[in-house]
Coordinates of C-alpha atoms and ligand atoms in Angstrom, one line a residue:
Chain K
X1 CA 0.0 -0.1 -0.2
X2 CA 0.8 3.4 -0.7
X3 CA 0.3 7.4 -1.3
X4 CA 0.8 7.7 -4.7
X5 CA 1.7 11.8 -5.5
X6 CA 1.4 13.0 -9.5
X7 CA 4.2 15.6 -10.0
X8 CA 3.7 17.7 -12.6
X9 CA 6.4 19.9 -14.3
X10 CA 6.7 22.6 -16.3
X11 CA 9.9 22.5 -18.6
X12 CA 11.4 20.0 -17.4
X13 CA 11.1 21.2 -13.6
X14 CA 8.9 19.9 -11.3
X15 CA 6.0 22.7 -9.5
X16 CA 6.0 24.3 -6.5
X17 CA 2.3 23.1 -6.2
X18 CA 3.5 19.4 -6.3
X19 CA 6.0 19.6 -4.1
X20 CA 3.3 21.0 -1.8
X21 CA 1.2 17.8 -2.9
X22 CA 4.5 15.4 -2.6
X23 CA 5.1 16.7 1.4
X24 CA 0.6 17.0 1.7
X25 CA 1.0 13.0 0.3
X26 CA 3.8 12.3 2.4
X27 CA 1.9 13.2 5.9
X28 CA -1.0 11.4 4.8
X29 CA 1.4 8.4 4.3
X30 CA 2.7 8.9 7.8
X31 CA -1.2 9.0 8.8
X32 CA -1.9 5.4 7.4
X33 CA 1.6 3.8 8.0
X34 CA 2.1 3.6 4.4
X35 CA 4.8 4.2 2.2
X36 CA 4.6 8.2 0.0
X37 CA 6.1 7.5 -3.7
X38 CA 6.1 9.5 -6.1
X39 CA 5.5 9.6 -10.9
X40 CA 6.8 11.7 -13.1
X41 CA 5.9 11.8 -16.5
X42 CA 7.6 12.9 -19.3
X43 CA 11.5 14.3 -19.0
X44 CA 12.4 16.4 -16.1
X45 CA 15.8 18.2 -15.4
X46 CA 15.4 18.2 -11.8
X47 CA 17.5 15.3 -9.9
X48 CA 14.3 12.8 -8.5
X49 CA 16.9 11.0 -5.9
X50 CA 17.0 14.2 -4.3
X51 CA 12.7 14.5 -4.4
X52 CA 13.3 12.1 -1.1
X53 CA 13.0 15.6 1.0
X54 CA 10.1 16.1 0.3
X55 CA 9.4 13.2 1.4
X56 CA 9.0 10.4 -1.4
X57 CA 9.9 7.2 -0.3
X58 CA 10.4 6.5 -4.5
X59 CA 9.8 7.9 -7.4
X60 CA 8.7 6.2 -10.6
X61 CA 9.1 7.8 -14.2
X62 CA 8.7 7.1 -17.5
X63 CA 10.1 9.6 -19.8
X64 CA 8.5 8.3 -23.0
X65 CA 8.4 11.2 -25.6
X66 CA 4.4 11.8 -25.9
X67 CA 4.5 12.5 -21.9
X68 CA 6.7 15.8 -22.8
X69 CA 3.3 16.6 -23.8
X70 CA 0.1 16.1 -21.3
X71 CA -2.7 13.7 -23.0
X72 CA -5.7 13.6 -20.4
X73 CA -5.8 10.4 -21.4
X74 CA -3.0 8.4 -21.8
X75 CA -1.7 9.9 -18.6
X76 CA -5.1 9.0 -17.3
X77 CA -3.6 5.1 -17.8
X78 CA -0.3 5.3 -17.6
X79 CA -0.9 6.4 -13.8
X80 CA -3.7 3.9 -13.0
X81 CA -1.6 1.0 -14.5
X82 CA 1.3 2.5 -11.8
X83 CA -1.4 2.7 -9.0
X84 CA -2.6 -0.8 -9.9
X85 CA 1.1 -2.4 -9.6
X86 CA 2.2 -0.1 -6.5
X87 CA -1.5 -0.8 -4.7
X88 CA -1.5 3.1 -4.2
X89 CA -5.3 4.1 -1.8
X90 CA -4.5 7.3 -1.6
X91 CA -3.5 9.5 -4.7
X92 CA -2.5 13.3 -4.5
X93 CA -2.1 16.1 -7.4
X94 CA -2.2 19.8 -7.0
X95 CA -5.2 21.2 -7.8
X96 CA -3.8 23.1 -10.5
X97 CA -4.7 22.9 -14.3
X98 CA -2.6 20.1 -14.8
X99 CA -4.3 18.0 -11.9
X100 CA -8.2 18.9 -12.9
X101 CA -6.9 17.0 -16.2
X102 CA -5.9 13.8 -15.9
X103 CA -7.7 13.0 -12.1
X104 CA -11.1 12.7 -13.4
X105 CA -10.3 10.9 -15.6
X106 CA -8.5 9.1 -13.6
X107 CA -11.5 8.5 -10.9
X108 CA -13.8 6.7 -13.3
X109 CA -11.2 4.5 -14.5
X110 CA -10.2 3.4 -10.8
X111 CA -13.8 4.2 -9.2
X112 CA -11.5 5.8 -7.1
X113 CA -13.6 8.8 -5.3
X114 CA -12.2 12.9 -5.5
X115 CA -12.2 16.0 -3.9
X116 CA -11.1 18.4 -5.7
X117 CA -10.0 21.9 -4.1
X118 CA -8.8 20.2 -0.9
X119 CA -7.0 22.7 1.9
X120 CA -6.2 20.2 4.7
X121 CA -5.3 16.5 6.2
X122 CA -7.8 13.6 5.4
X123 CA -9.5 13.6 9.1
X124 CA -8.9 9.7 9.4
X125 CA -11.1 9.4 12.4
X126 CA -14.1 7.9 11.1
X127 CA -14.1 7.5 7.4
X128 CA -12.3 9.2 5.2
X129 CA -12.9 13.2 5.0
X130 CA -11.5 16.1 2.7
X131 CA -11.7 19.5 3.5
X132 CA -12.4 21.6 0.8
X133 CA -12.9 24.8 -0.6
X134 CA -17.0 25.2 -1.9
X135 CA -19.0 28.4 -3.3
X136 CA -15.6 29.7 -4.5
X137 CA -14.7 30.7 -1.0
X138 CA -17.2 31.7 1.4
X139 CA -17.6 28.0 3.1
X140 CA -15.7 24.6 2.8
X141 CA -17.2 21.5 2.7
X142 CA -16.4 18.5 4.4
X143 CA -16.5 15.8 1.9
X144 CA -16.3 11.7 2.8
X145 CA -14.6 8.8 0.4
X146 CA -16.3 6.4 0.7
X147 CA -14.7 4.4 -1.9
X148 CA -11.2 1.9 -1.5
X149 CA -8.4 4.4 -3.3
X150 CA -8.9 8.0 -3.0
X151 CA -8.0 10.7 -5.0
X152 CA -7.3 14.5 -3.2
X153 CA -6.3 17.6 -5.5
X154 CA -4.6 20.1 -3.1
X155 CA -5.0 23.8 -3.1
X156 CA -2.1 25.4 -4.7
X157 CA -0.7 27.7 -1.5
X158 CA -2.7 25.7 1.0
X159 CA -0.2 23.2 2.8
X160 CA 3.1 24.3 3.2
X161 CA 6.5 22.7 1.8
X162 CA 8.7 21.0 4.9
X163 CA 12.3 19.6 3.6
X164 CA 14.1 16.7 5.2
X165 CA 17.0 15.0 4.6
X166 CA 15.9 12.0 2.8
X167 CA 17.0 10.7 -0.5
X168 CA 14.3 9.1 -2.8
X169 CA 14.9 5.8 -4.7
X170 CA 14.4 6.5 -8.8
X171 CA 12.7 3.6 -10.6
X172 CA 12.0 3.7 -14.4
X173 CA 8.6 1.7 -15.5
X174 CA 7.8 1.1 -18.8
X175 CA 4.6 1.8 -20.7
X176 CA 3.9 2.1 -24.3
X177 CA 0.8 4.2 -24.3
X178 CA -1.7 4.4 -27.3
X179 CA -1.2 8.2 -29.9
X180 CA -2.8 10.3 -28.7
X181 CA -5.5 11.1 -30.1
X182 CA -5.2 15.2 -29.1
X183 CA -2.8 16.5 -31.3
X184 CA -0.9 19.6 -29.5
X185 CA -0.2 21.5 -32.7
X186 CA 0.7 25.1 -30.3
X187 CA 2.0 26.2 -27.6
X188 CA 2.5 29.5 -26.6
X189 CA 3.9 30.1 -23.0
X190 CA 4.6 33.4 -20.6
X191 CA 7.7 32.8 -20.0
X192 CA 9.2 34.1 -16.2
X193 CA 5.7 35.2 -15.1
X194 CA 4.9 33.9 -11.7
X195 CA 2.1 31.7 -11.6
X196 CA -1.0 33.3 -10.4
X197 CA -2.1 30.3 -8.8
X198 CA 1.6 30.3 -7.1
X199 CA 2.2 33.4 -5.9
X200 CA 2.9 33.8 -2.9
X201 CA 2.0 37.8 -3.4
X202 CA 0.1 39.2 -5.8
X203 CA -0.9 42.2 -6.3
X204 CA -4.4 43.7 -7.8
X205 CA -5.9 46.9 -9.3
X206 CA -9.4 47.7 -10.0
X207 CA -11.5 50.3 -11.5
X208 CA -10.8 52.7 -8.8
X209 CA -6.9 52.5 -11.3
X210 CA -8.6 53.7 -13.9
X211 CA -7.3 52.8 -16.9
X212 CA -4.2 50.7 -17.8
X213 CA -1.8 53.3 -18.3
X214 CA -1.5 54.2 -14.7
X215 CA -1.2 50.2 -14.5
X216 CA 2.9 50.6 -13.5
X217 CA 1.6 51.6 -10.1
X218 CA 0.3 47.6 -9.7
X219 CA 3.2 46.1 -11.8
X220 CA 6.0 48.1 -11.2
X221 CA 5.2 47.5 -6.7
X222 CA 5.2 43.5 -8.2
X223 CA 8.2 43.5 -9.5
X224 CA 9.8 44.7 -6.1
X225 CA 7.9 42.4 -4.3
X226 CA 8.3 39.2 -6.5
X227 CA 4.5 39.6 -7.0
X228 CA 2.4 38.1 -9.6
X229 CA -0.1 39.9 -11.2
X230 CA -4.4 40.1 -10.6
X231 CA -7.3 42.3 -11.6
X232 CA -11.6 42.4 -11.0
X233 CA -13.3 40.8 -13.2
X234 CA -14.1 44.4 -14.7
X235 CA -10.8 45.2 -15.3
X236 CA -10.5 42.0 -17.9
X237 CA -13.6 42.6 -19.0
X238 CA -12.7 46.1 -20.4
X239 CA -9.3 44.7 -22.0
X240 CA -7.4 46.9 -19.4
X241 CA -6.1 43.3 -18.2
X242 CA -5.1 39.9 -20.2
X243 CA -8.4 37.4 -18.7
X244 CA -6.0 34.9 -17.3
X245 CA -5.6 37.6 -14.9
X246 CA -9.3 37.7 -13.4
X247 CA -9.9 37.2 -9.7
X248 CA -12.9 36.1 -8.5
X249 CA -16.1 33.7 -7.8
X250 CA -15.7 33.5 -11.9
X251 CA -12.4 33.8 -12.5
X252 CA -9.4 32.9 -10.4
X253 CA -9.3 31.8 -7.2
X254 CA -6.0 32.0 -4.7
X255 CA -4.6 32.0 -1.3
X256 CA -1.7 34.0 -1.2
X257 CA -0.3 34.9 1.6
X258 CA -0.2 38.7 0.6
X259 CA -2.5 39.9 -1.3
X260 CA -3.2 43.7 -1.5
X261 CA -5.6 44.9 -3.5
X262 CA -5.6 48.7 -4.9
X263 CA -8.7 50.5 -6.2
X264 CA -11.2 47.4 -6.2
X265 CA -14.4 48.2 -3.3
X266 CA -14.4 44.3 -3.2
X267 CA -17.8 42.8 -3.9
X268 CA -19.4 39.8 -2.2
X269 CA -18.3 37.8 -6.0
X270 CA -14.5 39.7 -5.7
X271 CA -14.5 38.5 -2.3
X272 CA -15.2 34.9 -2.8
X273 CA -11.7 34.5 -5.0
X274 CA -9.9 36.0 -2.7
X275 CA -10.6 36.1 0.8
X276 CA -8.4 33.0 1.7
X277 CA -5.2 34.8 1.3
X278 CA -3.5 35.1 4.4
X279 CA -2.9 38.7 4.5
X280 CA -5.4 40.8 3.0
X281 CA -4.6 44.9 2.2
X282 CA -6.3 47.3 0.9
X283 CA -6.0 50.5 -0.3
X284 CA -9.5 52.0 -1.6
X285 CA -10.5 56.3 -1.3
X286 CA -13.4 55.1 -0.5
X287 CA -13.4 54.0 3.4
X288 CA -17.5 52.3 2.7
X289 CA -16.1 50.2 0.4
X290 CA -16.9 46.8 1.3
X291 CA -13.2 44.9 1.2
X292 CA -12.5 47.2 4.0
X293 CA -14.6 44.5 6.2
X294 CA -13.1 41.3 5.4
X295 CA -9.1 43.4 5.1
X296 CA -6.7 43.0 7.2
X297 CA -4.6 46.3 6.9
X298 CA -6.1 49.2 5.2
X299 CA -5.5 52.7 3.8
X300 CA -8.0 55.1 2.9
X301 CA -6.5 57.0 0.3
X302 CA -6.7 58.4 -3.4
X303 CA -4.6 55.2 -5.1
X304 CA -2.6 58.3 -6.7
X305 CA -1.0 59.7 -4.2
X306 CA -1.0 56.6 -2.1
X307 CA 0.9 54.3 -4.2
X308 CA 3.8 56.0 -5.6
X309 CA 5.0 56.3 -2.2
X310 CA 4.7 53.4 -0.9
X311 CA 7.0 51.9 -4.0
X312 CA 8.9 53.8 -2.5
X313 CA 9.0 52.3 0.8
X314 CA 9.0 49.4 -0.4
X315 CA 12.3 50.1 -2.4
X316 CA 14.6 51.3 1.1
X317 CA 13.3 48.0 2.6
X318 CA 14.5 46.1 -0.6
X319 CA 17.5 48.5 -0.8
X320 CA 16.9 49.2 -4.1
X321 CA 17.2 53.0 -5.6
Chain S
X7 CA -23.7 17.9 -35.8
X8 CA -25.3 17.8 -32.8
X9 CA -24.1 19.0 -29.7
X10 CA -24.7 18.1 -25.9
X11 CA -24.3 21.5 -23.0
X12 CA -24.8 20.2 -19.7
X13 CA -26.0 22.9 -17.5
X14 CA -26.0 23.1 -13.5
X15 CA -28.1 25.6 -11.6
X16 CA -26.7 27.4 -9.2
X17 CA -26.8 30.4 -6.3
X18 CA -27.3 34.0 -7.7
X19 CA -23.4 35.1 -6.7
X20 CA -24.9 37.3 -4.3
X21 CA -26.7 34.6 -2.0
X22 CA -26.6 34.0 1.7
X23 CA -24.3 31.1 2.5
X24 CA -25.8 29.7 5.6
X25 CA -26.6 26.3 6.5
X26 CA -28.2 24.7 9.0
X27 CA -29.0 20.7 10.5
X28 CA -25.9 20.7 12.2
X29 CA -23.9 22.2 9.5
X30 CA -25.2 19.5 7.3
X31 CA -27.4 21.1 5.0
X32 CA -27.4 24.5 3.4
X33 CA -29.7 27.0 3.4
X34 CA -31.9 27.8 -0.3
X35 CA -35.0 29.7 1.4
X36 CA -34.9 32.3 -0.2
X37 CA -31.9 32.4 -2.5
X38 CA -32.0 33.4 -5.8
X39 CA -30.9 30.3 -8.7
X40 CA -29.0 30.9 -12.0
X41 CA -27.8 28.7 -14.5
X42 CA -24.2 28.3 -13.5
X43 CA -22.1 31.5 -15.0
X44 CA -19.7 29.2 -16.7
X45 CA -22.4 27.3 -18.5
X46 CA -24.4 30.0 -19.6
X47 CA -21.9 32.6 -20.2
X48 CA -19.5 30.3 -22.5
X49 CA -21.0 26.9 -23.2
X50 CA -24.3 27.9 -24.3
X51 CA -23.4 30.5 -25.9
X52 CA -20.8 29.1 -27.6
X53 CA -22.9 26.3 -28.7
X54 CA -25.3 28.2 -30.3
X55 CA -23.2 30.4 -31.5
X56 CA -21.8 27.2 -33.7
X57 CA -25.3 26.9 -34.2
X58 CA -26.0 30.0 -36.5
X59 CA -22.4 30.0 -38.0
X60 CA -24.5 26.9 -39.5
X61 CA -22.2 24.4 -38.5
X62 CA -24.3 22.3 -35.4
X63 CA -27.4 21.7 -37.1
X64 CA -28.5 20.2 -33.1
X65 CA -28.5 22.1 -29.3
X66 CA -29.8 19.1 -26.7
X67 CA -29.1 20.9 -22.9
X68 CA -29.3 18.6 -20.1
X69 CA -29.4 18.5 -16.5
X70 CA -29.4 16.5 -13.7
X71 CA -31.8 17.3 -10.9
X72 CA -35.8 17.8 -9.2
X73 CA -38.8 19.2 -11.0
X74 CA -37.5 22.8 -9.0
X75 CA -34.5 22.6 -11.7
X76 CA -37.0 23.3 -14.8
X77 CA -36.9 27.3 -14.2
X78 CA -33.3 27.7 -15.0
X79 CA -33.3 24.9 -17.7
X80 CA -36.1 26.9 -18.6
X81 CA -34.0 30.5 -18.8
X82 CA -31.6 29.2 -20.4
X83 CA -33.8 27.2 -23.7
X84 CA -35.1 31.0 -23.8
X85 CA -31.4 31.7 -24.7
X86 CA -30.9 29.4 -27.3
X87 CA -31.3 25.9 -27.8
X88 CA -33.9 23.1 -29.5
X89 CA -34.8 20.9 -26.5
X90 CA -34.1 19.9 -23.2
X91 CA -33.6 16.9 -21.3
X92 CA -33.9 16.9 -17.5
X93 CA -32.6 13.4 -15.6
X94 CA -35.1 13.4 -12.4
X95 CA -33.0 13.3 -9.4
X96 CA -31.2 14.5 -7.2
X97 CA -28.0 15.5 -8.0
X98 CA -25.1 13.3 -4.9
X99 CA -21.2 13.9 -6.1
X100 CA -19.6 14.5 -9.4
X101 CA -19.5 10.8 -10.6
X102 CA -23.2 10.0 -9.9
X103 CA -23.7 13.5 -12.2
X104 CA -21.2 12.6 -14.9
X105 CA -22.7 8.9 -14.9
X106 CA -25.7 10.0 -15.8
X107 CA -25.2 12.4 -18.2
X108 CA -23.0 10.1 -19.9
X109 CA -26.1 7.9 -20.2
X110 CA -27.7 11.2 -22.0
X111 CA -24.5 11.4 -23.8
X112 CA -25.4 7.7 -24.8
X113 CA -29.0 7.5 -26.0
X114 CA -28.1 10.8 -28.0
X115 CA -25.1 10.3 -30.0
X116 CA -23.7 13.6 -29.5
X117 CA -20.5 14.8 -31.7
X118 CA -19.5 17.1 -29.0
X119 CA -19.9 18.3 -24.7
X120 CA -19.6 20.7 -23.8
X121 CA -19.6 21.7 -19.7
X122 CA -18.9 25.0 -17.6
X123 CA -15.0 25.2 -16.3
X124 CA -16.9 24.3 -12.4
X125 CA -19.9 25.3 -10.9
X126 CA -19.5 28.0 -9.2
X127 CA -20.8 26.2 -5.6
X128 CA -19.4 23.0 -5.2
X129 CA -15.8 24.5 -7.5
X130 CA -15.6 20.5 -8.5
X131 CA -13.5 21.3 -12.1
X132 CA -14.3 17.8 -13.1
X133 CA -17.7 16.1 -14.9
X134 CA -15.6 17.1 -18.2
X135 CA -13.0 14.6 -17.8
X136 CA -15.3 12.0 -15.8
X137 CA -17.5 12.1 -18.4
X138 CA -15.0 11.8 -21.2
X139 CA -13.9 9.3 -18.9
X140 CA -16.9 7.1 -18.9
X141 CA -17.2 7.6 -22.9
X142 CA -13.6 6.8 -23.8
X143 CA -13.5 9.8 -25.6
X144 CA -10.6 13.2 -25.4
X145 CA -11.5 15.9 -22.9
X146 CA -10.0 19.4 -23.3
X147 CA -10.1 21.7 -20.2
X148 CA -10.8 24.9 -20.2
X149 CA -11.6 26.1 -24.0
X150 CA -10.5 29.6 -24.9
X151 CA -11.6 30.0 -28.3
X152 CA -13.7 26.2 -30.0
X153 CA -13.8 26.3 -34.0
X154 CA -14.1 23.2 -36.1
X155 CA -12.0 23.3 -38.8
X156 CA -13.3 20.1 -42.3
X157 CA -13.9 16.8 -39.2
X158 CA -11.7 18.3 -36.1
X159 CA -12.0 20.6 -33.9
X160 CA -9.1 23.2 -33.2
X161 CA -9.1 24.1 -29.7
X162 CA -7.1 26.6 -27.8
X163 CA -7.0 26.3 -24.0
X164 CA -5.1 27.5 -20.8
X165 CA -2.5 25.3 -19.3
X166 CA 0.1 26.7 -17.2
X167 CA 1.2 28.9 -17.5
X168 CA 0.3 30.1 -21.1
X169 CA -1.9 28.4 -23.9
X170 CA -1.9 25.9 -26.3
X171 CA -3.6 24.7 -29.3
X172 CA -5.2 21.1 -30.3
X173 CA -6.4 19.5 -32.4
X174 CA -9.4 16.8 -32.0
X175 CA -11.7 15.2 -33.5
X176 CA -14.9 14.7 -32.7
X177 CA -16.8 13.5 -30.9
X178 CA -14.9 15.3 -27.9
X179 CA -15.9 16.2 -24.3
X180 CA -14.9 20.1 -23.4
X181 CA -15.1 22.5 -20.6
X182 CA -15.3 26.4 -21.1
X183 CA -14.6 29.0 -19.5
X184 CA -13.6 32.9 -20.4
X185 CA -12.6 33.9 -24.1
X186 CA -15.1 31.5 -25.6
X187 CA -18.0 33.3 -26.3
X188 CA -19.6 36.7 -24.9
X189 CA -22.7 36.6 -22.1
X190 CA -26.0 37.2 -24.0
X191 CA -29.5 38.4 -22.6
X192 CA -32.2 36.3 -23.6
X193 CA -35.0 38.4 -25.6
X194 CA -38.6 38.6 -25.8
X195 CA -39.1 35.8 -28.8
X196 CA -36.8 33.2 -27.4
X197 CA -38.4 33.6 -24.0
X198 CA -42.1 33.6 -25.3
X199 CA -40.7 30.6 -27.2
X200 CA -38.9 28.1 -24.4
X201 CA -42.4 27.8 -23.3
X202 CA -43.1 25.8 -26.5
X203 CA -39.5 23.8 -26.4
X204 CA -40.0 20.1 -25.3
X205 CA -38.5 19.3 -21.8
X206 CA -37.6 15.9 -21.3
X207 CA -37.8 13.6 -18.1
X208 CA -36.4 10.9 -18.0
X209 CA -35.1 8.7 -15.1
X210 CA -31.6 8.1 -13.8
X211 CA -30.0 4.7 -14.4
X212 CA -28.8 3.2 -10.5
X213 CA -25.1 4.5 -9.5
X214 CA -23.3 4.2 -6.5
X215 CA -22.0 8.0 -5.1
X216 CA -17.9 7.3 -4.8
X217 CA -18.4 10.5 -2.2
X218 CA -20.1 12.4 -0.3
X219 CA -21.3 15.6 1.8
X220 CA -20.3 14.9 5.7
X221 CA -20.9 18.5 6.7
X222 CA -19.9 22.4 6.3
X223 CA -18.4 25.0 7.3
X224 CA -18.0 28.5 6.9
X225 CA -14.2 30.4 7.4
X226 CA -13.5 32.4 10.2
X227 CA -14.2 36.0 10.6
X228 CA -12.1 38.4 10.0
X229 CA -10.5 39.9 13.1
X230 CA -10.9 44.1 11.2
X231 CA -8.7 45.6 9.5
X232 CA -6.1 48.0 10.7
X233 CA -6.4 51.4 9.5
X234 CA -2.6 53.4 8.7
X235 CA -3.4 57.1 7.7
X236 CA -2.8 57.8 4.1
X237 CA -0.2 60.9 5.1
X238 CA 2.1 58.0 6.3
X239 CA 2.1 54.8 3.7
X240 CA 5.5 53.8 4.7
X241 CA 4.0 53.0 7.8
X242 CA 2.0 50.2 5.9
X243 CA 5.0 49.3 3.9
X244 CA 6.3 49.0 8.0
X245 CA 3.6 46.7 9.4
X246 CA 3.7 43.7 6.3
X247 CA 7.1 43.6 7.6
X248 CA 8.0 43.9 11.5
X249 CA 4.2 42.6 12.1
X250 CA 2.5 40.9 8.9
X251 CA 6.0 39.3 8.1
X252 CA 4.8 39.1 4.7
X253 CA 6.8 41.2 2.8
Ligands
FAD21 C1 -22.8 36.7 -11.7 C2 -21.5 37.6 -11.6 C3 -20.0 37.3 -11.1 C4 -18.9 38.0 -11.1 N1 -18.1 37.8 -10.7 C5 -16.9 38.6 -10.1 C6 -15.7 38.2 -10.5 O1 -15.3 36.9 -10.2 N2 -14.2 38.6 -9.7 C7 -14.7 40.1 -9.2 O2 -14.2 40.8 -9.4 N3 -15.8 41.1 -9.9 C8 -17.2 40.0 -10.5 N4 -18.3 40.0 -11.1 C9 -18.4 41.7 -10.1 C10 -18.5 42.9 -9.4 O3 -20.2 42.7 -8.9 C11 -17.7 43.5 -9.3 O4 -18.6 44.5 -10.4 C12 -16.4 44.0 -9.7 O5 -15.3 43.3 -9.0 C13 -15.8 45.9 -9.5 O6 -14.5 45.4 -9.5 P1 -14.1 47.0 -8.9 O7 -13.9 47.5 -8.1 O8 -12.6 47.1 -9.9 O9 -15.2 48.1 -10.0 P2 -15.8 48.8 -8.7 O10 -16.6 48.8 -8.3 O11 -16.0 50.4 -9.8 O12 -14.5 49.5 -7.9 C14 -13.6 50.4 -7.7 C15 -12.9 51.1 -6.3 O13 -12.3 51.7 -6.5 C16 -12.5 53.1 -5.8 N5 -11.3 54.3 -6.3 C17 -11.8 54.6 -7.2 N6 -10.7 55.6 -8.1 C18 -10.1 55.6 -6.9 C19 -9.0 56.2 -6.2 N7 -8.1 57.0 -7.1 N8 -8.0 56.1 -5.4 C20 -8.8 55.1 -4.4 N9 -9.6 54.3 -4.6 C21 -10.3 54.8 -5.7 C22 -13.3 53.2 -5.7 O14 -13.9 54.1 -4.0 C23 -14.4 51.8 -6.1 O15 -14.5 51.5 -4.6 C24 -19.3 39.8 -10.5 C25 -20.2 40.1 -11.2 C26 -21.6 39.1 -11.1 C27 -23.2 39.8 -11.8

């Protein structure tokens, strides 16, 4: 028996969200008294044995060429075969876009109950219950998985990475995947940007910034803090910012350590996507803006006056001139 | 080309989220129900556009739920679609729902199945993948563009850190999000016409759910905001560094 963790890669490197999943899976394995094992599909440049420091005893790797492109059907079959062969009873994914594309198929194939959006370790005192976000972050559900094999998709930024001493045994496994039905004809990746869902700090702008020409107030601060940038829905709708930055109930749900909201009113649909952030800072000229009720720190003031001073203060703090 | 669009009802985005019966039941009294925004704005509207362009010939809508779903399904029919099918069952977990929809899909012989990216109440994001596996066909998640080129679908979808363009033969399941289409408002003709469109009710097949909700929790309340004077923004930076230790 084992806990199997799917390690998703980005250009040859294991993603931070997958390392969180590895640490989470290792803890679940400890709860159940079994080993934690990882699975990597495709070619990675990371040293797989060193993944032992996240608590993995063994890492299974298949470097077959076709796995360098994530194909839901082929990945599902490979993971299902390995899970069966290694007697996995819990399979952990990051609840990122790759995890979502594969885990739901796997659930059907293995008849394994699935919980996506998990935010805490399972409660195994009476059955197997996993806490997940529902209503886009406005509440949590404790979901019982009633099948022998269980699949958990862990929300990014919900479980912290701890580094230990171990070294993982690396096992290659052979598989002969069928040709993919989905043919990838173009890939367009933004390089060098912090992915929004993995970011520890997010700086976000709303309609209060008046226009895209003022966005340096957001992006300059983000650059100084190594943060990702986000925006409210109307800002994406009027195309001041790209759609993939839109956070909220109908956009992306995030839970960074710090969410810095600039000129955003804090409508209920916006809050739903960001209210699990550990610290929320709000800059808004309207003292009645609903966002202040959900914030930890705030300044009631004009963003055009306040933000340049904040940026200067952060520069000083970081020793940047 | 025949399209099946999966429609789910969710509480309005401003609905008060509260639970009762020892935190095991969502308080539905007074809640306004809407079509799940991803299903409506992107999946359904893109299907309608494909029909308007002559690419699709028939659009069916499917939902799994009790008769209280009918108003929401009629609202969807007012936007477009030729007929709706309601599987007359209380919705259990994603596996249960996907299994019911798969059964409808097998009966209907659809070329294309659209779902929303996720429902805004359960946030499962798993019906599309489950459905595709049950039908043993490809699944393209998080599509932002969809077009046909001969017999293949050309789908642009979001991947971690960017976009990918896929060429996929039909039949196919696609989950839809922002970019696929623009939200539409039903017009009078649509609303009147929806009344006479067929809404077929079928009984569920026997499926055992794999998961069940034991209880709900609400997030803990915030302690309250600490306000810093607008004249001293550097004080905010100090607090974030020394007190909150986040920068
Ligand atoms: C079904 C549905 C789904 C939705 N989903 C989402 C979602 O996912 N995400 C989302 O964000 N929204 C969503 N919305 C929209 C939401 O209701 C709000 O309209 C939106 O969040 C408001 O964006 P905003 O705060 O940028 O703009 P506004 O509401 O216009 O607020 C701008 C704020 O900036 C402040 N301001 C203006 N000028 C200055 C200045 N010079 N200095 C300081 N402050 C200033 C104002 O006081 C105001 O509070 C949804 C709505 C619906 C109906």
